[in-house]
Coordinates of N, CA and C in Angstrom, one line a residue:
R1 N 43.4 -0.5 18.9 CA 42.7 -0.2 20.1 C 41.3 -0.9 20.0
E2 N 41.0 -1.3 21.1 CA 39.8 -2.3 21.1 C 38.6 -1.3 21.5
M3 N 37.4 -1.5 20.7 CA 36.2 -0.8 21.1 C 35.2 -1.6 21.8
H4 N 34.7 -1.1 22.9 CA 33.7 -1.8 23.6 C 32.3 -1.5 23.2
T5 N 31.6 -2.7 22.7 CA 30.3 -2.4 22.1 C 29.3 -2.2 23.0
D6 N 29.5 -2.7 24.4 CA 28.4 -2.6 25.3 C 28.3 -1.3 25.9
T7 N 29.2 -0.2 25.7 CA 29.1 1.1 26.3 C 28.6 1.9 25.1
I8 N 28.6 1.5 23.9 CA 28.1 2.4 22.9 C 26.6 2.3 22.9
T9 N 25.8 3.6 22.6 CA 24.4 3.5 22.6 C 24.0 2.8 21.3
K10 N 23.0 2.0 21.3 CA 22.6 1.4 20.2 C 21.8 2.4 19.3
P11 N 21.9 2.2 17.9 CA 21.0 3.0 17.1 C 19.6 2.8 17.4
K12 N 18.7 3.8 17.0 CA 17.2 3.8 17.2 C 16.7 3.0 16.3
D13 N 17.1 1.7 15.9 CA 16.5 1.0 14.9 C 15.3 0.4 15.6
Y14 N 15.2 0.3 16.9 CA 14.0 -0.3 17.5 C 12.8 0.7 17.3
L15 N 13.0 1.9 16.8 CA 12.0 2.8 16.4 C 11.6 2.6 15.0
I16 N 12.2 1.8 14.3 CA 12.1 1.5 12.8 C 11.5 0.1 12.7
A17 N 12.0 -0.8 13.1 CA 11.7 -2.2 12.9 C 10.4 -2.5 13.6
R18 N 9.3 -3.0 12.9 CA 8.0 -3.4 13.7 C 7.4 -4.5 12.9
D19 N 6.6 -5.2 13.6 CA 5.8 -6.3 13.0 C 4.4 -5.6 12.7
Y20 N 4.1 -5.8 11.4 CA 2.8 -5.2 10.7 C 1.7 -6.2 10.8
S21 N 1.9 -7.4 11.5 CA 0.6 -8.3 11.4 C -0.6 -7.6 12.3
A22 N -0.2 -6.6 13.2 CA -1.4 -6.2 13.9 C -2.1 -5.1 13.1
V23 N -1.7 -4.7 11.9 CA -2.5 -3.6 11.2 C -2.9 -4.2 9.9
I24 N -3.2 -5.5 9.9 CA -3.5 -6.1 8.7 C -5.0 -5.4 8.1
G25 N -5.9 -5.2 9.0 CA -7.2 -4.6 8.5 C -7.1 -3.1 8.5
A26 N -5.9 -2.6 8.5 CA -5.9 -1.1 8.5 C -6.0 -0.5 6.9
R27 N -6.4 0.8 7.0 CA -6.3 1.5 5.5 C -4.9 2.0 5.4
W28 N -4.3 1.9 4.2 CA -2.9 2.3 4.1 C -2.9 3.6 3.2
F29 N -2.1 4.6 3.5 CA -1.9 5.7 2.9 C -0.4 5.8 2.5
A30 N 0.0 6.5 1.2 CA 1.3 6.7 1.0 C 1.8 8.2 1.3
L31 N 2.8 8.4 1.9 CA 3.3 9.7 2.3 C 4.6 9.9 1.5
L32 N 4.5 11.2 0.8 CA 5.6 11.6 0.1 C 6.6 12.5 1.0
V33 N 7.8 12.0 1.2 CA 8.7 12.7 2.1 C 10.1 13.0 1.5
A34 N 10.9 13.8 2.1 CA 12.2 14.2 1.6 C 13.1 13.0 1.4
S35 N 13.5 12.6 0.2 CA 14.4 11.5 -0.1 C 15.7 11.7 0.9
G36 N 15.9 10.6 1.6 CA 17.1 10.6 2.5 C 16.7 10.9 3.9
H37 N 15.3 11.3 4.1 CA 15.0 11.7 5.6 C 14.0 10.7 6.1
E38 N 13.8 9.6 5.4 CA 12.8 8.6 5.7 C 12.9 8.2 7.1
R39 N 14.2 7.7 7.4 CA 14.5 7.2 8.9 C 14.0 8.3 9.8
K40 N 14.5 9.5 9.7 CA 14.2 10.6 10.7 C 12.6 10.8 10.9
I41 N 11.9 10.7 9.7 CA 10.4 10.9 9.8 C 9.8 9.7 10.5
C42 N 10.4 8.4 10.1 CA 9.9 7.2 10.6 C 9.9 7.2 12.3
I43 N 10.9 7.7 12.7 CA 11.2 7.7 14.2 C 10.3 8.8 14.8
W44 N 10.1 10.0 14.0 CA 9.3 11.0 14.6 C 7.8 10.5 14.7
L45 N 7.3 9.9 13.7 CA 6.0 9.5 13.7 C 5.7 8.2 14.7
R46 N 6.8 7.4 14.9 CA 6.7 6.2 15.9 C 6.5 6.8 17.4
R47 N 7.2 8.0 17.6 CA 7.2 8.6 18.9 C 5.8 9.3 19.2
R48 N 5.1 9.4 18.0 CA 3.7 9.9 18.2 C 2.7 8.8 17.9
Q49 N 3.1 7.6 18.2 CA 2.1 6.4 18.2 C 1.6 6.0 16.8
Y50 N 2.3 6.3 15.8 CA 2.0 6.0 14.5 C 3.0 4.8 14.0
E51 N 2.6 4.0 13.1 CA 3.3 2.7 12.7 C 3.6 3.0 11.2
P52 N 4.5 3.8 10.8 CA 4.7 4.0 9.3 C 5.7 2.8 9.0
Y53 N 5.6 2.4 7.8 CA 6.2 1.3 7.1 C 7.3 1.9 6.1
W54 N 8.6 1.7 6.4 CA 9.6 2.2 5.6 C 10.3 1.1 4.9
P55 N 10.1 0.8 3.7 CA 10.8 -0.4 3.1 C 12.3 0.0 2.8
R56 N 13.2 -0.7 3.2 CA 14.6 -0.5 3.4 C 15.4 -1.5 3.3
F57 N 16.8 -1.5 3.0 CA 17.7 -2.6 3.1 C 19.1 -2.1 3.4
M58 N 19.9 -2.9 3.9 CA 21.2 -2.5 4.2 C 22.1 -2.5 3.0
G59 N 22.6 -1.3 2.5 CA 23.4 -1.3 1.3 C 24.7 -0.6 1.6
V60 N 25.6 -0.6 0.7 CA 27.0 -0.2 0.7 C 26.8 1.3 0.1
V61 N 27.4 2.3 0.8 CA 27.4 3.7 0.1 C 29.0 4.1 0.1
K62 N 29.2 4.9 -0.8 CA 30.5 5.3 -1.1 C 30.7 6.7 -0.4
L63 N 31.6 6.7 0.8 CA 31.7 7.9 1.4 C 32.8 8.9 0.8
N64 N 33.8 8.5 0.3 CA 34.7 9.0 -0.7 C 35.5 8.1 -1.5
R65 N 36.5 8.4 -2.0 CA 37.4 7.5 -3.0 C 37.7 6.2 -2.3
H66 N 38.1 6.4 -1.0 CA 38.7 5.2 -0.4 C 37.8 4.5 0.7
R67 N 36.7 5.1 1.0 CA 35.9 4.5 2.1 C 34.4 4.3 1.7
K68 N 34.0 3.1 2.2 CA 32.6 2.7 2.0 C 32.1 2.5 3.4
A69 N 30.7 2.5 3.5 CA 30.0 2.3 4.7 C 28.7 1.5 4.4
K70 N 28.2 0.9 5.4 CA 26.9 0.3 5.3 C 25.9 1.2 5.9
R71 N 24.8 1.4 5.1 CA 23.7 2.3 5.6 C 22.3 1.7 5.0
W72 N 21.4 2.1 5.8 CA 19.9 1.8 5.5 C 19.6 2.6 4.2
L73 N 19.1 2.0 3.3 CA 18.8 2.8 1.9 C 17.3 2.3 1.7
S74 N 16.5 3.3 1.1 CA 15.2 3.0 0.8 C 14.9 2.2 -0.5
V75 N 14.0 1.2 -0.3 CA 13.6 0.4 -1.6 C 12.9 1.4 -2.5
I76 N 12.0 2.3 -2.0 CA 11.5 3.4 -2.8 C 11.8 4.7 -2.3
P77 N 12.7 5.3 -2.7 CA 13.3 6.6 -2.0 C 12.2 7.7 -2.0
G78 N 11.9 8.4 -0.9 CA 10.9 9.4 -0.8 C 9.5 9.0 -0.5
Y79 N 9.3 7.7 -0.1 CA 7.9 7.3 0.3 C 8.0 6.4 1.6
L80 N 6.9 6.7 2.5 CA 6.6 5.9 3.6 C 5.2 5.5 3.4
F81 N 4.8 4.5 4.0 CA 3.4 3.9 4.0 C 2.9 3.9 5.3
L82 N 1.8 4.4 5.4 CA 1.1 4.7 6.8 C -0.1 3.8 6.9
P83 N -0.2 2.8 7.9 CA -1.4 2.2 8.1 C -2.3 2.9 9.2
V84 N -3.5 3.1 8.8 CA -4.3 3.9 9.8 C -5.5 3.0 10.2
T85 N -5.6 2.6 11.4 CA -6.8 1.7 11.8 C -7.8 2.6 12.5
T86 N -7.6 3.8 12.8 CA -8.6 4.7 13.4 C -8.5 6.1 12.7
K87 N -9.2 7.1 12.9 CA -9.1 8.4 12.4 C -7.8 8.9 12.6
A88 N -7.1 9.4 11.6 CA -5.7 9.8 11.7 C -5.7 11.5 12.0
N89 N -4.8 11.8 12.9 CA -4.5 13.4 12.8 C -3.5 13.8 11.9
W90 N -4.1 14.1 10.8 CA -3.3 14.5 9.6 C -2.5 15.8 9.7
E91 N -3.0 16.7 10.8 CA -2.3 18.0 11.1 C -1.1 17.5 11.8
L92 N -1.0 16.6 12.7 CA 0.2 16.2 13.3 C 1.2 15.5 12.5
V93 N 0.6 14.7 11.5 CA 1.5 14.0 10.6 C 2.2 15.0 9.6
K94 N 1.5 16.1 9.2 CA 2.1 17.1 8.3 C 3.2 17.9 9.1
Q95 N 3.4 17.9 10.4 CA 4.5 18.6 11.1 C 5.8 17.7 11.1
A96 N 5.8 16.5 10.7 CA 6.9 15.8 10.5 C 8.0 16.3 9.8
P97 N 9.3 16.5 10.4 CA 10.3 17.1 9.6 C 10.8 16.4 8.2
G98 N 10.6 17.1 7.2 CA 10.9 16.4 5.9 C 9.4 15.9 5.2
F99 N 8.5 16.0 5.9 CA 7.2 15.6 5.2 C 6.8 16.6 4.1
H100 N 6.4 16.1 2.9 CA 5.9 16.9 1.8 C 4.4 16.8 1.6
R101 N 3.9 15.6 1.4 CA 2.4 15.5 1.3 C 1.9 14.1 1.3
V102 N 0.7 13.9 1.6 CA 0.0 12.5 1.5 C -0.5 12.4 0.1
M103 N -0.4 11.3 -0.6 CA -0.8 11.1 -2.0 C -2.4 11.4 -2.0
A104 N -2.8 12.4 -2.9 CA -4.1 12.8 -2.9 C -4.5 12.9 -4.5
N105 N -5.7 12.9 -4.7 CA -6.4 13.1 -5.9 C -6.5 14.5 -6.2
G106 N -7.0 14.9 -7.5 CA -7.1 16.2 -7.8 C -8.0 17.1 -6.9
D107 N -8.9 16.6 -6.2 CA -9.7 17.4 -5.2 C -9.1 17.6 -3.9
G108 N -7.9 17.1 -3.7 CA -7.2 17.1 -2.4 C -7.5 16.2 -1.3
E109 N -8.3 15.2 -1.8 CA -8.7 14.1 -0.8 C -7.7 13.1 -0.9
Y110 N -7.3 12.6 0.4 CA -6.3 11.7 0.4 C -6.7 10.2 -0.1
I111 N -5.8 9.8 -0.9 CA -6.1 8.5 -1.5 C -5.6 7.3 -0.7
E112 N -6.6 6.5 -0.3 CA -6.5 5.2 0.4 C -5.9 4.3 -0.6
I113 N -4.8 3.5 -0.3 CA -4.3 2.5 -1.1 C -5.2 1.3 -1.2
P114 N -5.9 1.0 -2.3 CA -7.0 0.0 -2.5 C -6.5 -1.5 -2.0
E115 N -7.4 -2.3 -2.1 CA -7.1 -3.6 -1.6 C -5.9 -4.3 -2.7
K116 N -6.2 -4.1 -3.8 CA -5.2 -4.5 -4.8 C -3.8 -4.0 -4.5
G117 N -3.7 -2.5 -4.0 CA -2.6 -1.8 -3.7 C -1.8 -2.4 -2.4
S118 N -2.6 -3.0 -1.6 CA -2.1 -3.6 -0.4 C -1.2 -4.9 -0.8
E119 N -1.6 -5.5 -2.0 CA -0.7 -6.5 -2.6 C 0.6 -6.1 -3.1
G120 N 0.6 -4.8 -3.5 CA 1.8 -4.1 -3.8 C 2.8 -4.0 -2.7
I121 N 2.0 -3.5 -1.6 CA 3.0 -3.4 -0.2 C 3.6 -4.7 0.2
E122 N 2.9 -5.8 0.0 CA 3.5 -7.1 0.3 C 4.5 -7.4 -0.6
R123 N 4.5 -7.1 -2.0 CA 5.5 -7.3 -2.8 C 6.7 -6.5 -2.5
I124 N 6.5 -5.3 -2.0 CA 7.7 -4.3 -1.5 C 8.3 -5.1 -0.4
R125 N 7.5 -5.7 0.6 CA 8.1 -6.4 1.6 C 8.9 -7.4 1.2
E126 N 8.6 -8.2 0.0 CA 9.2 -9.3 -0.3 C 10.6 -8.8 -0.9
I127 N 10.7 -7.8 -1.6 CA 11.8 -7.0 -2.2 C 12.7 -6.6 -1.0
E128 N 12.2 -6.1 0.0 CA 13.0 -5.6 1.1 C 13.6 -6.8 1.8
I129 N 13.0 -7.9 1.8 CA 13.6 -9.2 2.6 C 14.6 -9.6 1.6
A130 N 14.4 -9.7 0.3 CA 15.4 -10.2 -0.7 C 16.6 -9.3 -0.5
L131 N 16.4 -8.1 -0.5 CA 17.7 -7.3 -0.5 C 18.6 -7.4 0.8
N132 N 17.8 -7.5 1.9 CA 18.4 -7.7 3.1 C 19.1 -9.1 3.4
D133 N 18.6 -10.1 2.5 CA 19.2 -11.4 2.6 C 20.5 -11.7 2.0
S134 N 20.8 -10.8 0.9 CA 22.1 -10.9 0.4 C 22.8 -9.5 0.2
A135 N 24.0 -9.5 0.6 CA 24.8 -8.3 0.5 C 25.2 -7.9 -0.8
V136 N 25.3 -8.9 -1.7 CA 25.6 -8.5 -3.1 C 24.3 -8.2 -3.8
A137 N 23.2 -8.7 -3.5 CA 22.0 -8.3 -4.1 C 21.6 -6.8 -3.6
A138 N 21.9 -6.6 -2.3 CA 21.6 -5.1 -1.8 C 22.6 -4.1 -2.4
E139 N 23.8 -4.4 -2.6 CA 24.8 -3.6 -3.4 C 24.4 -3.2 -4.7
F140 N 23.9 -4.1 -5.4 CA 23.6 -3.9 -6.9 C 22.0 -3.8 -7.1
G141 N 21.2 -3.7 -6.0 CA 19.9 -3.6 -6.1 C 19.0 -4.6 -6.8
I142 N 19.4 -5.9 -6.6 CA 18.8 -7.1 -7.1 C 17.7 -7.5 -6.3
P143 N 16.5 -7.6 -6.8 CA 15.4 -8.0 -5.8 C 15.1 -9.5 -5.7
F144 N 16.2 -10.3 -5.7 CA 16.0 -11.7 -5.6 C 17.0 -12.1 -4.4
K145 N 16.6 -13.5 -4.0 CA 17.6 -14.1 -2.9 C 18.0 -15.5 -3.2
R146 N 18.9 -15.9 -2.5 CA 19.2 -17.5 -2.7 C 18.1 -18.4 -2.5
N147 N 18.0 -19.5 -3.1 CA 17.1 -20.5 -2.9 C 15.6 -20.0 -3.3
Q148 N 15.6 -18.9 -4.1 CA 14.3 -18.4 -4.5 C 14.0 -19.1 -5.9
K149 N 12.7 -19.6 -6.0 CA 12.1 -20.1 -7.2 C 11.9 -19.0 -8.3
V150 N 12.4 -19.1 -9.4 CA 12.4 -18.1 -10.5 C 11.8 -18.8 -11.6
W151 N 11.3 -18.0 -12.7 CA 11.1 -18.3 -14.0 C 12.1 -17.9 -15.0
V152 N 12.8 -18.8 -15.6 CA 14.0 -18.4 -16.4 C 13.4 -18.2 -17.9
K153 N 13.4 -17.0 -18.4 CA 12.8 -16.7 -19.7 C 13.6 -17.3 -20.9
T154 N 15.0 -17.3 -20.9 CA 15.8 -17.8 -21.8 C 15.5 -19.3 -22.2
I155 N 15.3 -20.0 -21.1 CA 15.1 -21.6 -21.4 C 13.7 -21.9 -21.1
E156 N 12.8 -20.9 -20.7 CA 11.4 -21.2 -20.4 C 11.1 -22.4 -19.5
R157 N 11.9 -22.1 -18.3 CA 11.8 -23.3 -17.3 C 11.9 -22.7 -15.9
E158 N 11.3 -23.4 -15.0 CA 11.4 -22.9 -13.6 C 12.9 -23.3 -13.0
G159 N 13.5 -22.6 -12.2 CA 14.7 -22.7 -11.7 C 14.9 -22.2 -10.2
T160 N 16.0 -22.4 -9.6 CA 16.3 -22.0 -8.3 C 17.5 -21.2 -8.2
I161 N 17.6 -20.1 -7.5 CA 18.8 -19.2 -7.6 C 19.8 -19.9 -6.5
L162 N 21.0 -20.1 -6.9 CA 22.1 -20.7 -6.2 C 23.0 -19.6 -5.6
E163 N 23.4 -18.7 -6.5 CA 24.4 -17.6 -6.1 C 24.1 -16.4 -6.7
I164 N 24.3 -15.2 -6.2 CA 24.2 -13.9 -6.9 C 25.5 -13.4 -6.7
H165 N 26.1 -13.2 -8.0 CA 27.5 -12.5 -8.2 C 27.4 -11.0 -8.6
S166 N 26.5 -10.7 -9.4 CA 26.3 -9.3 -9.8 C 25.0 -9.3 -10.6
R167 N 24.7 -8.1 -11.1 CA 23.4 -8.0 -11.9 C 23.5 -9.0 -13.2
R168 N 24.7 -8.9 -13.8 CA 24.9 -9.7 -15.0 C 25.2 -11.3 -14.7
Q169 N 25.4 -11.7 -13.4 CA 25.9 -13.0 -13.3 C 25.2 -13.6 -12.0
I170 N 24.1 -14.3 -12.4 CA 23.3 -15.0 -11.3 C 23.3 -16.5 -11.6
K171 N 23.8 -17.3 -10.7 CA 23.9 -18.7 -11.0 C 22.6 -19.4 -10.5
I172 N 21.9 -20.1 -11.4 CA 20.7 -20.7 -11.1 C 20.8 -22.2 -11.5
E173 N 19.9 -23.1 -10.9 CA 19.9 -24.3 -11.4 C 18.4 -24.7 -11.8
A174 N 18.4 -25.4 -13.0 CA 17.1 -25.7 -13.6 C 17.1 -27.1 -14.2
P175 N 15.9 -27.8 -14.2 CA 15.9 -29.1 -14.6 C 16.0 -29.1 -16.2
M176 N 16.9 -30.0 -16.8 CA 17.0 -30.0 -18.3 C 17.3 -31.6 -18.6
F177 N 16.5 -32.2 -19.4 CA 16.7 -33.4 -20.0 C 17.1 -34.5 -18.9
G178 N 16.3 -34.5 -17.8 CA 16.2 -35.3 -16.6 C 17.4 -35.1 -15.6
T179 N 18.0 -34.1 -15.7 CA 19.1 -33.7 -14.7 C 19.1 -32.3 -14.5
V180 N 19.7 -31.9 -13.3 CA 19.5 -30.5 -12.8 C 20.9 -29.8 -13.4
V181 N 20.7 -28.7 -14.2 CA 22.0 -28.1 -14.8 C 22.0 -26.8 -14.3
P182 N 23.3 -26.1 -13.9 CA 23.6 -24.9 -13.5 C 23.6 -24.0 -14.6
Y183 N 23.0 -22.9 -14.6 CA 23.2 -21.7 -15.5 C 23.7 -20.4 -15.0
F184 N 24.2 -19.6 -15.9 CA 24.5 -18.2 -15.4 C 23.6 -17.3 -16.3
V185 N 22.8 -16.4 -15.6 CA 21.8 -15.5 -16.4 C 21.9 -14.0 -15.7
T186 N 21.4 -13.2 -16.4 CA 21.2 -11.8 -16.0 C 20.0 -11.6 -15.1
V187 N 19.8 -10.5 -14.5 CA 18.5 -10.1 -13.9 C 17.5 -10.0 -14.8
D188 N 17.6 -9.5 -15.9 CA 16.6 -9.3 -16.8 C 16.0 -10.7 -17.3
D189 N 16.7 -11.8 -17.3 CA 16.4 -13.1 -17.7 C 15.5 -13.9 -16.9
I190 N 15.3 -13.4 -15.6 CA 14.5 -14.1 -14.6 C 13.4 -13.3 -14.1
E191 N 12.2 -14.0 -13.7 CA 11.1 -13.4 -12.9 C 10.8 -14.2 -11.7
A192 N 10.2 -13.5 -10.6 CA 10.0 -14.2 -9.5 C 8.8 -14.9 -9.6
L193 N 8.8 -16.2 -9.0 CA 7.5 -16.9 -9.0 C 6.7 -16.8 -7.6
N194 N 5.4 -16.6 -7.7 CA 4.8 -16.5 -6.4 C 4.4 -17.8 -5.7

């Protein structure tokens, strides 16, 4: 039986995917939310004119012994990041279904992610892009992608990822003795180069 995709309503991913270049000068806050409810909270906040950032990737989940499905999975389960350009209505944000709290200090004051912390958000985005780039990488949670430059610790050289087979088998190429040689390494043997 053939399924017509034009009659099916599209998922509300348009409420999730956003361009964050407009909020570069914003202050960022970390929201602790119910794990597994990030998408629902993200949609709820977007309908109220907020722009939460949910780092996610398309991964494979096991439904039962015989069935698997692709689902959005969180890079950091239980967290959303909220850029605030003006004064935020925190009482409205607290009403989101599945919301637990905003990251705060001991006095209860909300902690703004410092400038160095926003570099961490950029790193999270890089991991998200890498996980979405490769289905194998997403399935095994490998934060690298094909053609990425890496530092290979075992041979102490720079290399390029050719293929990702699993966490224990990543094919890279690195220069050695005047020629480019392929190697198989594990995730623990390589580091990302900036």
